[in-house]
Short mmCIF file of C-alpha atoms in Angstrom, two decimals:
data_model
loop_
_atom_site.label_atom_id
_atom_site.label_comp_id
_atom_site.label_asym_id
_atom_site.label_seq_id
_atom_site.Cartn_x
_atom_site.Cartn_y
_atom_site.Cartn_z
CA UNK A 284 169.55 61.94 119.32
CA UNK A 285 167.56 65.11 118.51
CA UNK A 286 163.87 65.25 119.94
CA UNK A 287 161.15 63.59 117.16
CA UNK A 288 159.00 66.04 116.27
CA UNK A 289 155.01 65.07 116.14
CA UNK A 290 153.68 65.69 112.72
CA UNK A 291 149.96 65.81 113.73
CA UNK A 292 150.40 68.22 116.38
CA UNK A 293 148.34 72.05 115.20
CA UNK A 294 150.84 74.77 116.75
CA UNK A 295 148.13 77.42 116.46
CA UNK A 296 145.09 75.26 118.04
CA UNK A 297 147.86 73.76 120.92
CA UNK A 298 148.97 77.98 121.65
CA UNK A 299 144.47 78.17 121.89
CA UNK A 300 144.71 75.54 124.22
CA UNK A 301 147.21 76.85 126.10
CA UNK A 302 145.46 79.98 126.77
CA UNK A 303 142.33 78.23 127.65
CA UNK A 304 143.38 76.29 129.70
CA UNK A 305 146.11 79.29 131.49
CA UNK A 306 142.57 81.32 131.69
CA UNK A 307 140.72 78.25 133.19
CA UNK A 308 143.48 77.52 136.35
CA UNK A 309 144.14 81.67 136.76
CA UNK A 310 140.05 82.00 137.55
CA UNK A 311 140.56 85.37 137.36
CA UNK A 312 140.34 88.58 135.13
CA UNK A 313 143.64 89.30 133.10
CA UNK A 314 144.62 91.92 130.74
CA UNK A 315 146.23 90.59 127.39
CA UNK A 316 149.62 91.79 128.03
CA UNK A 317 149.59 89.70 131.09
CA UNK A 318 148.45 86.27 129.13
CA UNK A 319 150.81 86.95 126.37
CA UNK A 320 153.38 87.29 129.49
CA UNK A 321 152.64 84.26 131.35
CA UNK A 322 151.74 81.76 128.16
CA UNK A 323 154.68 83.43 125.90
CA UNK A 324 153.07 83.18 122.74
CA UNK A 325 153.22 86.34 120.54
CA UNK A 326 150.85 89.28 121.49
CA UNK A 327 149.24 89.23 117.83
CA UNK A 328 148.27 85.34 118.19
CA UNK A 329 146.99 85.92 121.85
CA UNK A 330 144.74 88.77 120.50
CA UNK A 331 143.60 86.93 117.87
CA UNK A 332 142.81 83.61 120.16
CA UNK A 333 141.32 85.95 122.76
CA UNK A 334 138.68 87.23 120.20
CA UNK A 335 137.72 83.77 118.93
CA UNK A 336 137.24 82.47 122.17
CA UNK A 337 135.21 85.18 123.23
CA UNK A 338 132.95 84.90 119.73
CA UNK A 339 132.54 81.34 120.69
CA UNK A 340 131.64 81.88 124.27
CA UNK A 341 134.33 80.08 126.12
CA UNK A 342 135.72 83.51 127.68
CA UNK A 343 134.31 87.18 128.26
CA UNK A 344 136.01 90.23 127.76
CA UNK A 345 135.10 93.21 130.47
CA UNK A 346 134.49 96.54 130.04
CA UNK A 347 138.10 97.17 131.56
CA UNK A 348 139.73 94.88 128.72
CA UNK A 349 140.16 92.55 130.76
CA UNK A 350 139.44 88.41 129.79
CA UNK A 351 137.83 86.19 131.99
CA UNK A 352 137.21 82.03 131.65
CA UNK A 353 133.50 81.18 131.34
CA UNK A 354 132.15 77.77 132.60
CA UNK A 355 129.76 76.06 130.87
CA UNK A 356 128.06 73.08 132.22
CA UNK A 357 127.29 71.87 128.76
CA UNK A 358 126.71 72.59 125.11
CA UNK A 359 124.00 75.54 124.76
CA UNK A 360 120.92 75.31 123.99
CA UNK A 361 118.38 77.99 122.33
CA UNK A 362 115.05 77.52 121.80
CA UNK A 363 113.09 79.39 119.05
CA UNK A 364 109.59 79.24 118.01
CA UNK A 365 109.11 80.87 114.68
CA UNK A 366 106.44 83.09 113.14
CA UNK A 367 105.26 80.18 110.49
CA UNK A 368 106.85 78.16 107.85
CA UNK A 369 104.10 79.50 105.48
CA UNK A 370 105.70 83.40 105.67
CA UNK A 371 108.60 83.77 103.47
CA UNK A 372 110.06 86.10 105.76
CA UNK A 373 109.68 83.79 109.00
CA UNK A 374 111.79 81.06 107.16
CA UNK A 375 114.22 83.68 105.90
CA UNK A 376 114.65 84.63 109.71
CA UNK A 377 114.90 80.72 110.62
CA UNK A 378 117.58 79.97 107.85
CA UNK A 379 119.83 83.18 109.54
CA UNK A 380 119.22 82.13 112.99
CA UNK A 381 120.02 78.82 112.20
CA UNK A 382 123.22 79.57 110.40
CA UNK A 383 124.41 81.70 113.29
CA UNK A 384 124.11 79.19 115.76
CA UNK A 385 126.13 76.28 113.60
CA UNK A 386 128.75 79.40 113.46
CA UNK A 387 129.11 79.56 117.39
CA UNK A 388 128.15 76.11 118.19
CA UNK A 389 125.10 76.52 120.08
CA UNK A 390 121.77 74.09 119.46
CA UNK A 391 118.60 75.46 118.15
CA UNK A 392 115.24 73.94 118.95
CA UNK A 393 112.91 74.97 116.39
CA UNK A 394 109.61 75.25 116.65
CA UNK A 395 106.65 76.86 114.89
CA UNK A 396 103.78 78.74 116.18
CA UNK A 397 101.75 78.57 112.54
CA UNK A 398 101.03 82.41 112.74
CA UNK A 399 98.71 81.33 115.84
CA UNK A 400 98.46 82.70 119.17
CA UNK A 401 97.37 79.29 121.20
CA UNK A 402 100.15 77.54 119.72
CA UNK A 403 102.90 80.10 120.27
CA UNK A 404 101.77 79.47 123.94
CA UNK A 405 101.92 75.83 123.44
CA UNK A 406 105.39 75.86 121.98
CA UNK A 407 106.72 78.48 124.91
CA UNK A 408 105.74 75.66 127.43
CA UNK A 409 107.28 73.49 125.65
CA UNK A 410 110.69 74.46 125.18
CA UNK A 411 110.29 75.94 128.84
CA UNK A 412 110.16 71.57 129.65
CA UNK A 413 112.93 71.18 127.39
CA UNK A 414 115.13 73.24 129.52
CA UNK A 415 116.49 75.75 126.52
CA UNK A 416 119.25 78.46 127.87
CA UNK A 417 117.05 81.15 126.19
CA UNK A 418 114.23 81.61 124.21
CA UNK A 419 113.92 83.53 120.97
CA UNK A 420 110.26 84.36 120.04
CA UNK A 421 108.74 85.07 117.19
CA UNK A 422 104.62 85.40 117.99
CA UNK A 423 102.35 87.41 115.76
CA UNK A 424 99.83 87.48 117.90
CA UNK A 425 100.50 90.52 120.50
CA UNK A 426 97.13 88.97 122.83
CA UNK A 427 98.80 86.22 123.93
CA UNK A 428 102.47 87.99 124.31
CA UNK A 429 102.02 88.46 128.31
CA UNK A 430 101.36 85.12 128.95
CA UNK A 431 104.39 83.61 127.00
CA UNK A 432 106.00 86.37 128.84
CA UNK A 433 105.19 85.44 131.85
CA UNK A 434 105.66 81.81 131.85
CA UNK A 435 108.87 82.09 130.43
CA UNK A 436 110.30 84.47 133.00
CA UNK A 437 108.54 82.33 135.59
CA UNK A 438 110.89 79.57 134.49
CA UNK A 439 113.72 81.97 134.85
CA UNK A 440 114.95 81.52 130.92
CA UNK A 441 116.09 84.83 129.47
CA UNK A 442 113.75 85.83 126.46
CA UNK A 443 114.64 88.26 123.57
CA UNK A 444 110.86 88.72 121.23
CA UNK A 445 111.56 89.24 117.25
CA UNK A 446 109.70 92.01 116.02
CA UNK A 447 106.67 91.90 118.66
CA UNK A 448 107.29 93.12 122.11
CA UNK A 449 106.74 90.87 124.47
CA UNK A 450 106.81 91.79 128.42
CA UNK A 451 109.98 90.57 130.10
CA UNK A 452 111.78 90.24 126.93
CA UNK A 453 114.19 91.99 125.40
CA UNK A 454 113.62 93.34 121.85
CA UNK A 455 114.44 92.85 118.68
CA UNK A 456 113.53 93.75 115.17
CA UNK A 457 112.60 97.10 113.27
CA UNK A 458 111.66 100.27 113.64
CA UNK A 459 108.09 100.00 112.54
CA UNK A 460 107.33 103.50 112.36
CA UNK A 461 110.38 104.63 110.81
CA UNK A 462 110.08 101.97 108.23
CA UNK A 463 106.30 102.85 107.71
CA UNK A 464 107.81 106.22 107.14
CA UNK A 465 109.92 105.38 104.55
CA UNK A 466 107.66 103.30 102.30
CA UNK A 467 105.02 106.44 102.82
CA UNK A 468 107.84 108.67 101.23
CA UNK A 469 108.29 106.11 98.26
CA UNK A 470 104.34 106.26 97.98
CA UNK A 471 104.65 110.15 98.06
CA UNK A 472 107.31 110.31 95.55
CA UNK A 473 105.73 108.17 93.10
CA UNK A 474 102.28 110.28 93.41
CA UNK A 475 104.48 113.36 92.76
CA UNK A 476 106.31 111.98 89.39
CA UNK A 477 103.01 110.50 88.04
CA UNK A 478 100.18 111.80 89.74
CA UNK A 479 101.36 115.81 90.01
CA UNK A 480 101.35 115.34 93.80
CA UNK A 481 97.84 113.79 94.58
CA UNK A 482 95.85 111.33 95.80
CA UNK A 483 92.04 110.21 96.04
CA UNK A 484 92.84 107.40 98.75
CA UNK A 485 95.49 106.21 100.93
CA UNK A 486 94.73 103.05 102.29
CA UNK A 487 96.58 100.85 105.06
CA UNK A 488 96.97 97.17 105.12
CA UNK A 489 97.02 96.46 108.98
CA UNK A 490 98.23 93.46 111.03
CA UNK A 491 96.38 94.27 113.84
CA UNK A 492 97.11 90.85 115.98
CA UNK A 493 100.43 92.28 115.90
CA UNK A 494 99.73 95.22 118.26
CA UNK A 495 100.66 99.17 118.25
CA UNK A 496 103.99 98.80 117.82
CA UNK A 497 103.59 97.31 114.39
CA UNK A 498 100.78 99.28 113.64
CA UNK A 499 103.39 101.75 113.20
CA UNK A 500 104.59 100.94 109.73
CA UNK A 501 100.90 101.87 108.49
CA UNK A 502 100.94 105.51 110.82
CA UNK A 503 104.08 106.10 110.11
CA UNK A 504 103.18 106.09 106.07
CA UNK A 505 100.14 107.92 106.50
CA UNK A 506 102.15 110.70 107.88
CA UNK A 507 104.76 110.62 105.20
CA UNK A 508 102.23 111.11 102.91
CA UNK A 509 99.62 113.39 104.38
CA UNK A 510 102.77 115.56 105.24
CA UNK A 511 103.91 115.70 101.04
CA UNK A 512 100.09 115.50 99.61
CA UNK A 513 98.93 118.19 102.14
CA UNK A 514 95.18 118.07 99.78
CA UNK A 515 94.94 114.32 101.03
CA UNK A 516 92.66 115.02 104.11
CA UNK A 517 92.57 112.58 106.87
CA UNK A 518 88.75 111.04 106.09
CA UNK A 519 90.74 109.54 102.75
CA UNK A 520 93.25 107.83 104.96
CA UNK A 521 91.24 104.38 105.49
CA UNK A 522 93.07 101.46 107.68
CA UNK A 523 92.01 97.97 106.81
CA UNK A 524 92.96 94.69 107.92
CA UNK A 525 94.52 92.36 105.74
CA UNK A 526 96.58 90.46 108.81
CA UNK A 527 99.66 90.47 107.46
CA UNK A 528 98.21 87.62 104.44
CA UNK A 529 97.65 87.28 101.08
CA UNK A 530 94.02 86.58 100.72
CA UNK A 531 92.43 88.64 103.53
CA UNK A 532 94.32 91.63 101.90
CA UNK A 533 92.91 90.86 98.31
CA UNK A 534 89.18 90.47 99.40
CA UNK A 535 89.97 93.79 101.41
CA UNK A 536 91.42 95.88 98.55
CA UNK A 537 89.00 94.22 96.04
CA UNK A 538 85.86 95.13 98.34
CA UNK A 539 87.50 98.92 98.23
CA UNK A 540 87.80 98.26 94.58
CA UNK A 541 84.61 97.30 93.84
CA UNK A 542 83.14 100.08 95.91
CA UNK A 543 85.31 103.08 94.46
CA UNK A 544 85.08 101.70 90.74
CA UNK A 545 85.82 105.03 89.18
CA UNK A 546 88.71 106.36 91.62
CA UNK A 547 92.13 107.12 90.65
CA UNK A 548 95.55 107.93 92.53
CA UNK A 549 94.67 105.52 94.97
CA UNK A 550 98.13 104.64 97.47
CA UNK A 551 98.41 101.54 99.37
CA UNK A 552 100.90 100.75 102.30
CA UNK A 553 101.12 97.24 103.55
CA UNK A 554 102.11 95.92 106.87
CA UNK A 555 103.93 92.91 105.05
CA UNK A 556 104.91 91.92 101.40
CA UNK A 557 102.74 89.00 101.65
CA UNK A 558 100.09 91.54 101.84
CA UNK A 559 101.23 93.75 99.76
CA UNK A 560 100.62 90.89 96.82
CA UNK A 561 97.64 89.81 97.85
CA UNK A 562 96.41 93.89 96.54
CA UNK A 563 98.03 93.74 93.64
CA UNK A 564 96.13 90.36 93.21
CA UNK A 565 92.76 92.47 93.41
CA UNK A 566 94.50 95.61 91.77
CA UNK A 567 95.22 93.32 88.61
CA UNK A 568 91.78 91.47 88.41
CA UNK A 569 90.15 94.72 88.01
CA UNK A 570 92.74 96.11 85.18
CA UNK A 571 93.33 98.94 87.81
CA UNK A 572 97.21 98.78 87.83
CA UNK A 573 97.61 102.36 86.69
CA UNK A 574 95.35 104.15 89.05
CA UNK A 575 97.43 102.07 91.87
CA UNK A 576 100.36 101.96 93.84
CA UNK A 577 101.33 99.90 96.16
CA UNK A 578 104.41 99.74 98.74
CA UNK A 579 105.25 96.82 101.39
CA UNK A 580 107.61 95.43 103.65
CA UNK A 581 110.28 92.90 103.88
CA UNK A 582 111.40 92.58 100.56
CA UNK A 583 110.77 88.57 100.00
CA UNK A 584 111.43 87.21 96.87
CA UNK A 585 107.79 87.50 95.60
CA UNK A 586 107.79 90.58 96.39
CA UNK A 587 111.01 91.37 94.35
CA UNK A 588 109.73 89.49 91.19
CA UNK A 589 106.64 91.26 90.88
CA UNK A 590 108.39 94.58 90.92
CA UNK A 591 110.62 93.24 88.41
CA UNK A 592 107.06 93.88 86.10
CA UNK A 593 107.27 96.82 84.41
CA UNK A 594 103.24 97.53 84.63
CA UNK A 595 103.19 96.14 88.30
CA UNK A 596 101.26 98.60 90.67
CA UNK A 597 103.60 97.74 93.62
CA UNK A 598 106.28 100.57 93.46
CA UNK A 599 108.38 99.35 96.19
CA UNK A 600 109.31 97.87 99.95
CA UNK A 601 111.19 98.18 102.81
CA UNK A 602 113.95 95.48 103.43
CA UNK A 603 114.28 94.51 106.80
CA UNK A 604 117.50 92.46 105.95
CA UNK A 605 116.56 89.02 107.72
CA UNK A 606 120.32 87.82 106.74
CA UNK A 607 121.20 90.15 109.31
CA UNK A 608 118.41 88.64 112.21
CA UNK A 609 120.75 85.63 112.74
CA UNK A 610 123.53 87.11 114.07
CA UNK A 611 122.41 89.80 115.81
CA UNK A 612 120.44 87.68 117.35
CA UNK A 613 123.01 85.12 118.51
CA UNK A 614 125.81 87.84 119.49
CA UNK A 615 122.53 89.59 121.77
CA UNK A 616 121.51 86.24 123.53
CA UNK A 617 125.55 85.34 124.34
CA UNK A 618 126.17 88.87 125.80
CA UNK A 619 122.82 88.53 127.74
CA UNK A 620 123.96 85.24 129.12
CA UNK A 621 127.54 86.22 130.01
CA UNK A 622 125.51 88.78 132.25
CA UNK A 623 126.81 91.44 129.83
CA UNK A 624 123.72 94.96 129.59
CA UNK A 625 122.19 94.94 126.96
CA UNK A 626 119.32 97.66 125.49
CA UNK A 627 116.26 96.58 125.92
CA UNK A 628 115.52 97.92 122.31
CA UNK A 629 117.45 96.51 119.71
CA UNK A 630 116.59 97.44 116.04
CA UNK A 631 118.28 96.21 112.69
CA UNK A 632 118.96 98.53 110.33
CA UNK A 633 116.23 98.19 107.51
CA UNK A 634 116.51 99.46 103.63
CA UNK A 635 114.25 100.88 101.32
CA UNK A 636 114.24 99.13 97.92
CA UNK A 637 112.11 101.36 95.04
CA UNK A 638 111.07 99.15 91.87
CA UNK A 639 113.51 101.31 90.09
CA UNK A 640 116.60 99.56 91.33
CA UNK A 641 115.04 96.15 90.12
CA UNK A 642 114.59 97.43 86.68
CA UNK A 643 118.09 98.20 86.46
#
């Protein structure tokens, strides 16, 4: 009587299995000729097993090739506290984070520290309690960065800080002064197309709680334009801060405004998008969109709308590509766990987006 197949069997989840589990009694490094030796199933379908197993965490490939079983002692758990649900680009970070750990099936804890340095030490201790794997942070406020740096490494939980240095962390975000550079150049460009290459002001919107490092996105366009406007001397270069926020960048560019009421060519680069708006707020209550322009950074959707506007003074921003945060992130906190190096820099690859290829 010939053998009764079962119907409900997967071949192609039973051959994963069976490499699993061949990796899981071996205990030992092996190459992939060896496993497709030992578990006879086809080289292709052991390659393509190996790499899905390593995505997901269950086994680690060496520098020699070589694939090893990882144990777990349970499902992992991240923590991350994020910037603040009231920053579009926070939650755009959050929804990418959180997507990449359904992919790999890890837990994220999510927190928020409400753009507030007391409570991003709060939260810290409390997912240190909560016994995460690993911590991703996300803290504007650079003052309080050693002690959540600190306490976090105390608790010996690997930390990786989004787009603020933190001290025992790894990092992770942009390169703030090559960004900064890049929204100077589309400042510098637009005052050479309307302006014939000149300038009475260029002012920066600061977030100073943030620290030096992102500090650099407002140097780092100052020099992109004092290097193309070479008449713009440095006492016209004024740094102001609007903290990253709508509102205390408004009254700051108003107050400017309202000072300077007969000044033209005046170039603004802001630390944020959010800030960025909140200067074409006071730009557009005193009907001085024309003598204005106005670049940011992170591309949010409000930012993106209002340069969809024709007349709108903001001429353009610097995508730092959130989508991609997620996983980066995730693929840089598994190799740090498998005890993989790692840079202790890690930037994303940002993108400069001119009004021009809204209009389109």
């Amino acid at each position: 009587m010939p053998k009764k197949k079962n119907l409900y069997l997967i071949p192609v989840l039973s051959k994963a299995l069976d490499i699993l589990e061949f990796l899981q009694t071996e205990n030992r490094p092996l190459s992939l000729e060896a496993i497709h030796q030992r578990t006879r199933v086809s080289k292709t379908t052991v390659f393509r097993v190996l790499k899905t197993l390593v995505h997901r965490g269950y086994i680690v490939q060496a520098p020699d090739r070589t694939y090893r079983h990882v144990v777990w002692r349970r499902k992992m758990r991240f923590g991350f506290a994020g910037q603040s649900v009231d920053m579009p680009f926070s939650n755009d970070v959050t929804l990418s984070l959180s997507d990449a750990a359904r992919a790999v099936g890890v837990e994220l804890v999510i927190l928020d520290n409400h753009y507030d340095g007391p409570t991003a030490v709060q939260n810290a201790e409390t997912l240190i309690r909560s016994g995460v794997d690993l911590i991703f942070e996300f803290n504007v406020a650079h003052e309080v960065a050693p002690v959540i740096g600190d306490r976090v490494a105390a608790a010996g939980i690997p930390l990786i800080a989004i787009d603020i240095p933190h001290p025992n962390a790894i990092f992770f975000g942009v390169d703030n002064y090559r960004a900064g550079v890049d929204a100077g150049e589309l400042l510098s460009a637009y005052a050479a197309e309307h302006w014939k290459n000149t300038a009475t002001w260029m002012l920066g919107l600061d977030l100073q709680a943030a620290g030096t490092l992102v500090q650099g996105r407002i140097s780092g366009a100052f020099e992109a334009v004092r290097a193309a406007i070479p008449s713009l001397a440095l006492e016209q270069c004024l740094r102001m801060d609007g903290h990253g926020q709508f509102e205390a960048s408004r009254k700051a560019v108003g107050e400017f405004l309202n000072a300077h009421p007969k000044e033209k060519c005046i170039l603004i680069a802001a630390a944020t998008d959010t800030s960025a708006l909140g200067a074409v707020a006071a730009v557009r209550e005193r009907r001085r969109t024309q003598h204005v322009a106005i670049a940011g950074q992170d591309c949010i959707a409000d930012a993106v709308t209002e340069m969809s506007r024709a007349d709108s003074p903001m001429i353009g921003t610097v995508s730092h590509e959130p989508a991609t945060y997620g996983p980066s992130l995730m693929h840089l906190a598994l190799e740090l766990l498998k005890g993989q190096p790692v840079s202790p820099y890690n930037y994303v690859t940002h993108k400069v987006v001119p009004r021009a290829s809204v209009l389109r």
